[in-house]
Amino acid sequence: MASPELEDITWFAQADLSQYEGEYVAILDKKIVDHSKNAKELLERIKNNFKRLPAIAKVSKPGLVAYSLR
Amino acid sequence: MKISFPYRKEQGVTGEILRPIAAVYFINGENIVFEYPYADPGADITLLPHSVGAALGLKSEGENIINLRGISETAIPIIIKQVQAKIGGFEFPIRIAWAQIEEVPLLLGRADILDNFKITFKKDQVVFETLPARSR
């Protein structure tokens, strides 16, 4: 059986979160429990309010590229 | 340790695209952030946006600011820091590029990742498998 953490990332992988584009979302038990444009503010709101630490994911805009140190 | 993560279905510039992601705890002392970065072997180093580093309690302490460049040649100011990461229960030190701006994606790059994991990109999942201790 998958752990709750793996169930959450599997849910996130399929979820249409276009309404949160450019924001961070907090995910717990296959739900968005909070969101913000700032990860620090989001973490401060959620870190003590749930039975386990929610995951924070950034909902990206199109056009991702890889980066290199130069 | 072996753990598999899915690909996230997103809208790319050419339509629907699948991008590999991973579940990673970043740890800096008592500060813990649980994130889903893209698993990006094209990235030299793990990249965190500014507010994610701030959530980890990172502070600028007079380090050199380095420019990180992608294929677009757009420079991204970053500071190199070291924190702990945990993937599938395996914890290890990791160097990260802490972006001094917010408009960057979370990327899990090669530095300190390929030293610890064999990563296999399958059609529908990405598999992280810890290397034997003698290989790290």
PDB file of C-alpha atoms in Angstrom:
ATOM      1  CA  MET A   1       0.000   0.000   0.000  1.00  0.00           C
ATOM      2  CA  ALA A   2       1.317   3.464  -0.844  1.00  0.00           C
ATOM      3  CA  SER A   3       2.178   5.814   1.996  1.00  0.00           C
ATOM      4  CA  PRO A   4       0.071   8.967   2.454  1.00  0.00           C
ATOM      5  CA  GLU A   5       3.034  10.965   1.118  1.00  0.00           C
ATOM      6  CA  LEU A   6       3.136   8.923  -2.088  1.00  0.00           C
ATOM      7  CA  GLU A   7      -0.642   9.123  -2.459  1.00  0.00           C
ATOM      8  CA  ASP A   8      -0.398  12.917  -2.226  1.00  0.00           C
ATOM      9  CA  ILE A   9       2.315  13.269  -4.886  1.00  0.00           C
ATOM     10  CA  THR A  10       0.404  10.897  -7.154  1.00  0.00           C
ATOM     11  CA  TRP A  11      -2.700  13.054  -6.718  1.00  0.00           C
ATOM     12  CA  PHE A  12      -0.661  16.211  -7.435  1.00  0.00           C
ATOM     13  CA  ALA A  13       0.767  14.632 -10.591  1.00  0.00           C
ATOM     14  CA  GLN A  14      -2.714  14.361 -12.089  1.00  0.00           C
ATOM     15  CA  ALA A  15      -4.402  17.435 -10.640  1.00  0.00           C
ATOM     16  CA  ASP A  16      -5.414  20.403 -12.751  1.00  0.00           C
ATOM     17  CA  LEU A  17      -4.139  23.283 -10.657  1.00  0.00           C
ATOM     18  CA  SER A  18      -4.126  25.916 -13.376  1.00  0.00           C
ATOM     19  CA  GLN A  19      -6.060  28.285 -11.114  1.00  0.00           C
ATOM     20  CA  TYR A  20      -2.962  28.402  -8.874  1.00  0.00           C
ATOM     21  CA  GLU A  21      -0.441  29.029 -11.662  1.00  0.00           C
ATOM     22  CA  GLY A  22       2.599  30.856 -10.289  1.00  0.00           C
ATOM     23  CA  GLU A  23       1.640  30.097  -6.684  1.00  0.00           C
ATOM     24  CA  TYR A  24       2.691  27.597  -4.060  1.00  0.00           C
ATOM     25  CA  VAL A  25       0.076  25.112  -2.918  1.00  0.00           C
ATOM     26  CA  ALA A  26       0.093  23.087   0.297  1.00  0.00           C
ATOM     27  CA  ILE A  27      -1.074  19.504  -0.228  1.00  0.00           C
ATOM     28  CA  LEU A  28      -2.324  17.076   2.389  1.00  0.00           C
ATOM     29  CA  ASP A  29      -4.554  14.022   1.996  1.00  0.00           C
ATOM     30  CA  LYS A  30      -5.074  14.686  -1.717  1.00  0.00           C
ATOM     31  CA  LYS A  31      -6.377  18.200  -1.148  1.00  0.00           C
ATOM     32  CA  ILE A  32      -5.079  21.750  -1.424  1.00  0.00           C
ATOM     33  CA  VAL A  33      -5.192  22.967   2.155  1.00  0.00           C
ATOM     34  CA  ASP A  34      -3.724  26.451   1.540  1.00  0.00           C
ATOM     35  CA  HIS A  35      -1.917  28.470  -1.117  1.00  0.00           C
ATOM     36  CA  SER A  36       0.271  31.552  -1.399  1.00  0.00           C
ATOM     37  CA  LYS A  37       2.662  33.345  -3.717  1.00  0.00           C
ATOM     38  CA  ASN A  38       5.310  33.082  -0.980  1.00  0.00           C
ATOM     39  CA  ALA A  39       6.517  29.692   0.323  1.00  0.00           C
ATOM     40  CA  LYS A  40       7.759  31.079   3.651  1.00  0.00           C
ATOM     41  CA  GLU A  41       4.434  32.688   4.467  1.00  0.00           C
ATOM     42  CA  LEU A  42       2.647  29.504   3.437  1.00  0.00           C
ATOM     43  CA  LEU A  43       4.866  27.283   5.606  1.00  0.00           C
ATOM     44  CA  GLU A  44       4.393  29.541   8.624  1.00  0.00           C
ATOM     45  CA  ARG A  45       0.619  29.214   8.268  1.00  0.00           C
ATOM     46  CA  ILE A  46       0.531  25.434   7.838  1.00  0.00           C
ATOM     47  CA  LYS A  47       3.415  23.921   9.790  1.00  0.00           C
ATOM     48  CA  ASN A  48       1.633  23.465  13.113  1.00  0.00           C
ATOM     49  CA  ASN A  49      -1.935  23.081  11.931  1.00  0.00           C
ATOM     50  CA  PHE A  50      -2.024  19.542  10.559  1.00  0.00           C
ATOM     51  CA  LYS A  51      -1.370  15.976  11.696  1.00  0.00           C
ATOM     52  CA  ARG A  52       1.699  15.832   9.412  1.00  0.00           C
ATOM     53  CA  LEU A  53       3.627  18.381   7.391  1.00  0.00           C
ATOM     54  CA  PRO A  54       1.859  19.147   4.092  1.00  0.00           C
ATOM     55  CA  ALA A  55       3.908  19.148   0.917  1.00  0.00           C
ATOM     56  CA  ILE A  56       4.495  22.471  -0.778  1.00  0.00           C
ATOM     57  CA  ALA A  57       4.499  22.485  -4.561  1.00  0.00           C
ATOM     58  CA  LYS A  58       4.999  25.349  -6.965  1.00  0.00           C
ATOM     59  CA  VAL A  59       2.483  25.358  -9.774  1.00  0.00           C
ATOM     60  CA  SER A  60       4.664  26.305 -12.719  1.00  0.00           C
ATOM     61  CA  LYS A  61       3.972  28.299 -15.828  1.00  0.00           C
ATOM     62  CA  PRO A  62       4.902  26.819 -19.233  1.00  0.00           C
ATOM     63  CA  GLY A  63       8.446  27.208 -20.566  1.00  0.00           C
ATOM     64  CA  LEU A  64      10.611  25.416 -18.028  1.00  0.00           C
ATOM     65  CA  VAL A  65      14.280  25.087 -18.898  1.00  0.00           C
ATOM     66  CA  ALA A  66      17.335  23.560 -17.236  1.00  0.00           C
ATOM     67  CA  TYR A  67      20.006  25.704 -15.627  1.00  0.00           C
ATOM     68  CA  SER A  68      23.772  25.476 -15.552  1.00  0.00           C
ATOM     69  CA  LEU A  69      26.407  27.148 -13.426  1.00  0.00           C
ATOM     70  CA  ARG A  70      28.739  29.309 -15.490  1.00  0.00           C
TER      71      ARG A  70
ATOM     72  CA  MET B   1      16.108   2.009  -0.671  1.00  0.00           C
ATOM     73  CA  LYS B   2      14.078   2.273  -3.826  1.00  0.00           C
ATOM     74  CA  ILE B   3      11.183   4.646  -4.402  1.00  0.00           C
ATOM     75  CA  SER B   4       9.180   5.655  -7.463  1.00  0.00           C
ATOM     76  CA  PHE B   5       7.582   8.972  -8.232  1.00  0.00           C
ATOM     77  CA  PRO B   6       5.108   9.915 -10.959  1.00  0.00           C
ATOM     78  CA  TYR B   7       5.342  12.360 -13.824  1.00  0.00           C
ATOM     79  CA  ARG B   8       3.207  15.454 -13.514  1.00  0.00           C
ATOM     80  CA  LYS B   9       0.887  16.237 -16.353  1.00  0.00           C
ATOM     81  CA  GLU B  10       1.321  19.887 -17.344  1.00  0.00           C
ATOM     82  CA  GLN B  11       0.713  22.205 -20.245  1.00  0.00           C
ATOM     83  CA  GLY B  12       3.985  22.849 -22.026  1.00  0.00           C
ATOM     84  CA  VAL B  13       4.598  25.115 -24.956  1.00  0.00           C
ATOM     85  CA  THR B  14       3.841  22.217 -27.320  1.00  0.00           C
ATOM     86  CA  GLY B  15       0.722  21.042 -25.490  1.00  0.00           C
ATOM     87  CA  GLU B  16       0.369  18.460 -22.753  1.00  0.00           C
ATOM     88  CA  ILE B  17       3.691  17.245 -21.388  1.00  0.00           C
ATOM     89  CA  LEU B  18       4.766  14.895 -18.583  1.00  0.00           C
ATOM     90  CA  ARG B  19       7.467  16.138 -16.228  1.00  0.00           C
ATOM     91  CA  PRO B  20       9.194  13.963 -13.608  1.00  0.00           C
ATOM     92  CA  ILE B  21       8.817  15.087 -10.012  1.00  0.00           C
ATOM     93  CA  ALA B  22      10.064  13.811  -6.650  1.00  0.00           C
ATOM     94  CA  ALA B  23       9.052  14.159  -3.016  1.00  0.00           C
ATOM     95  CA  VAL B  24      11.944  15.700  -1.094  1.00  0.00           C
ATOM     96  CA  TYR B  25      12.299  16.924   2.468  1.00  0.00           C
ATOM     97  CA  PHE B  26      14.765  19.819   2.704  1.00  0.00           C
ATOM     98  CA  ILE B  27      16.078  20.229   6.243  1.00  0.00           C
ATOM     99  CA  ASN B  28      18.074  23.069   7.764  1.00  0.00           C
ATOM    100  CA  GLY B  29      18.335  22.625  11.519  1.00  0.00           C
ATOM    101  CA  GLU B  30      14.800  22.714  12.867  1.00  0.00           C
ATOM    102  CA  ASN B  31      13.383  24.078   9.613  1.00  0.00           C
ATOM    103  CA  ILE B  32      11.823  21.483   7.325  1.00  0.00           C
ATOM    104  CA  VAL B  33      10.168  22.039   3.954  1.00  0.00           C
ATOM    105  CA  PHE B  34       8.561  19.143   2.096  1.00  0.00           C
ATOM    106  CA  GLU B  35       8.654  19.905  -1.632  1.00  0.00           C
ATOM    107  CA  TYR B  36       7.885  18.381  -5.024  1.00  0.00           C
ATOM    108  CA  PRO B  37      10.732  19.626  -7.261  1.00  0.00           C
ATOM    109  CA  TYR B  38      11.156  18.553 -10.862  1.00  0.00           C
ATOM    110  CA  ALA B  39      13.702  15.743 -11.183  1.00  0.00           C
ATOM    111  CA  ASP B  40      15.945  17.478 -13.708  1.00  0.00           C
ATOM    112  CA  PRO B  41      19.220  15.744 -14.648  1.00  0.00           C
ATOM    113  CA  GLY B  42      19.888  18.645 -17.009  1.00  0.00           C
ATOM    114  CA  ALA B  43      20.348  20.968 -14.060  1.00  0.00           C
ATOM    115  CA  ASP B  44      23.838  21.122 -12.548  1.00  0.00           C
ATOM    116  CA  ILE B  45      22.510  21.785  -9.056  1.00  0.00           C
ATOM    117  CA  THR B  46      19.284  21.809  -7.103  1.00  0.00           C
ATOM    118  CA  LEU B  47      17.534  25.160  -7.427  1.00  0.00           C
ATOM    119  CA  LEU B  48      15.200  26.670  -4.847  1.00  0.00           C
ATOM    120  CA  PRO B  49      13.235  29.917  -5.277  1.00  0.00           C
ATOM    121  CA  HIS B  50      13.948  32.684  -2.770  1.00  0.00           C
ATOM    122  CA  SER B  51      10.923  32.164  -0.529  1.00  0.00           C
ATOM    123  CA  VAL B  52      11.577  28.409  -0.274  1.00  0.00           C
ATOM    124  CA  GLY B  53      15.091  29.110   0.995  1.00  0.00           C
ATOM    125  CA  ALA B  54      13.672  31.696   3.385  1.00  0.00           C
ATOM    126  CA  ALA B  55      11.210  29.060   4.634  1.00  0.00           C
ATOM    127  CA  LEU B  56      14.255  26.887   5.360  1.00  0.00           C
ATOM    128  CA  GLY B  57      15.736  29.693   7.414  1.00  0.00           C
ATOM    129  CA  LEU B  58      18.506  30.474   4.929  1.00  0.00           C
ATOM    130  CA  LYS B  59      20.103  33.878   5.270  1.00  0.00           C
ATOM    131  CA  SER B  60      22.525  35.781   3.094  1.00  0.00           C
ATOM    132  CA  GLU B  61      25.802  35.935   5.035  1.00  0.00           C
ATOM    133  CA  GLY B  62      27.961  37.843   2.605  1.00  0.00           C
ATOM    134  CA  GLU B  63      28.537  34.933   0.222  1.00  0.00           C
ATOM    135  CA  ASN B  64      29.348  35.599  -3.409  1.00  0.00           C
ATOM    136  CA  ILE B  65      26.312  35.888  -5.618  1.00  0.00           C
ATOM    137  CA  ILE B  66      26.759  33.700  -8.688  1.00  0.00           C
ATOM    138  CA  ASN B  67      24.808  33.903 -11.907  1.00  0.00           C
ATOM    139  CA  LEU B  68      23.033  30.736 -12.980  1.00  0.00           C
ATOM    140  CA  ARG B  69      22.175  30.525 -16.649  1.00  0.00           C
ATOM    141  CA  GLY B  70      19.817  28.352 -18.611  1.00  0.00           C
ATOM    142  CA  ILE B  71      19.536  27.830 -22.316  1.00  0.00           C
ATOM    143  CA  SER B  72      17.760  31.194 -22.532  1.00  0.00           C
ATOM    144  CA  GLU B  73      20.994  32.839 -21.229  1.00  0.00           C
ATOM    145  CA  THR B  74      18.939  34.800 -18.721  1.00  0.00           C
ATOM    146  CA  ALA B  75      21.032  35.180 -15.562  1.00  0.00           C
ATOM    147  CA  ILE B  76      19.584  34.143 -12.209  1.00  0.00           C
ATOM    148  CA  PRO B  77      21.423  35.399  -9.106  1.00  0.00           C
ATOM    149  CA  ILE B  78      21.994  32.577  -6.642  1.00  0.00           C
ATOM    150  CA  ILE B  79      23.905  31.773  -3.461  1.00  0.00           C
ATOM    151  CA  ILE B  80      25.274  28.279  -2.881  1.00  0.00           C
ATOM    152  CA  LYS B  81      24.199  26.793   0.451  1.00  0.00           C
ATOM    153  CA  GLN B  82      24.312  23.339   1.985  1.00  0.00           C
ATOM    154  CA  VAL B  83      21.349  21.754   3.728  1.00  0.00           C
ATOM    155  CA  GLN B  84      20.130  18.214   4.314  1.00  0.00           C
ATOM    156  CA  ALA B  85      17.715  16.425   1.984  1.00  0.00           C
ATOM    157  CA  LYS B  86      15.677  13.292   2.557  1.00  0.00           C
ATOM    158  CA  ILE B  87      14.256  11.161  -0.230  1.00  0.00           C
ATOM    159  CA  GLY B  88      12.382   7.986   0.638  1.00  0.00           C
ATOM    160  CA  GLY B  89      13.831   7.931   4.121  1.00  0.00           C
ATOM    161  CA  PHE B  90      17.451   8.387   2.987  1.00  0.00           C
ATOM    162  CA  GLU B  91      18.988  11.591   4.336  1.00  0.00           C
ATOM    163  CA  PHE B  92      22.093  13.201   2.913  1.00  0.00           C
ATOM    164  CA  PRO B  93      23.800  16.608   2.635  1.00  0.00           C
ATOM    165  CA  ILE B  94      23.006  18.546  -0.515  1.00  0.00           C
ATOM    166  CA  ARG B  95      24.328  21.736  -2.034  1.00  0.00           C
ATOM    167  CA  ILE B  96      21.588  23.972  -3.326  1.00  0.00           C
ATOM    168  CA  ALA B  97      21.448  27.080  -5.447  1.00  0.00           C
ATOM    169  CA  TRP B  98      19.283  29.501  -3.490  1.00  0.00           C
ATOM    170  CA  ALA B  99      17.814  31.891  -6.023  1.00  0.00           C
ATOM    171  CA  GLN B 100      17.668  35.506  -4.946  1.00  0.00           C
ATOM    172  CA  ILE B 101      14.527  35.888  -7.005  1.00  0.00           C
ATOM    173  CA  GLU B 102      11.203  34.108  -6.858  1.00  0.00           C
ATOM    174  CA  GLU B 103      10.462  33.423 -10.524  1.00  0.00           C
ATOM    175  CA  VAL B 104      12.324  30.137 -10.905  1.00  0.00           C
ATOM    176  CA  PRO B 105      11.086  26.544 -10.712  1.00  0.00           C
ATOM    177  CA  LEU B 106      12.112  24.043  -8.053  1.00  0.00           C
ATOM    178  CA  LEU B 107      14.634  21.726  -9.662  1.00  0.00           C
ATOM    179  CA  LEU B 108      16.369  18.673  -8.255  1.00  0.00           C
ATOM    180  CA  GLY B 109      19.700  18.839 -10.089  1.00  0.00           C
ATOM    181  CA  ARG B 110      22.639  16.463 -10.358  1.00  0.00           C
ATOM    182  CA  ALA B 111      24.992  17.727  -7.636  1.00  0.00           C
ATOM    183  CA  ASP B 112      24.875  15.417  -4.592  1.00  0.00           C
ATOM    184  CA  ILE B 113      21.962  13.509  -6.125  1.00  0.00           C
ATOM    185  CA  LEU B 114      23.786  11.339  -8.651  1.00  0.00           C
ATOM    186  CA  ASP B 115      26.436  10.693  -5.975  1.00  0.00           C
ATOM    187  CA  ASN B 116      23.778   8.985  -3.883  1.00  0.00           C
ATOM    188  CA  PHE B 117      21.136   7.636  -6.254  1.00  0.00           C
ATOM    189  CA  LYS B 118      20.753   5.688  -9.415  1.00  0.00           C
ATOM    190  CA  ILE B 119      17.842   7.383 -11.165  1.00  0.00           C
ATOM    191  CA  THR B 120      15.880   5.600 -13.871  1.00  0.00           C
ATOM    192  CA  PHE B 121      13.418   7.510 -16.024  1.00  0.00           C
ATOM    193  CA  LYS B 122      10.716   5.080 -17.088  1.00  0.00           C
ATOM    194  CA  LYS B 123       7.718   5.790 -19.268  1.00  0.00           C
ATOM    195  CA  ASP B 124       5.370   6.528 -16.377  1.00  0.00           C
ATOM    196  CA  GLN B 125       7.591   6.919 -13.331  1.00  0.00           C
ATOM    197  CA  VAL B 126      11.018   7.980 -12.176  1.00  0.00           C
ATOM    198  CA  VAL B 127      12.794   5.560  -9.858  1.00  0.00           C
ATOM    199  CA  PHE B 128      15.315   6.629  -7.206  1.00  0.00           C
ATOM    200  CA  GLU B 129      17.519   3.842  -5.872  1.00  0.00           C
ATOM    201  CA  THR B 130      20.253   4.498  -3.320  1.00  0.00           C
ATOM    202  CA  LEU B 131      23.704   3.502  -4.475  1.00  0.00           C
ATOM    203  CA  PRO B 132      25.650   1.011  -2.397  1.00  0.00           C
ATOM    204  CA  ALA B 133      27.561   2.781   0.374  1.00  0.00           C
ATOM    205  CA  ARG B 134      30.934   1.984  -1.248  1.00  0.00           C
ATOM    206  CA  SER B 135      29.855   3.818  -4.420  1.00  0.00           C
ATOM    207  CA  ARG B 136      28.858   7.080  -2.709  1.00  0.00           C
TER     208      ARG B 136
END
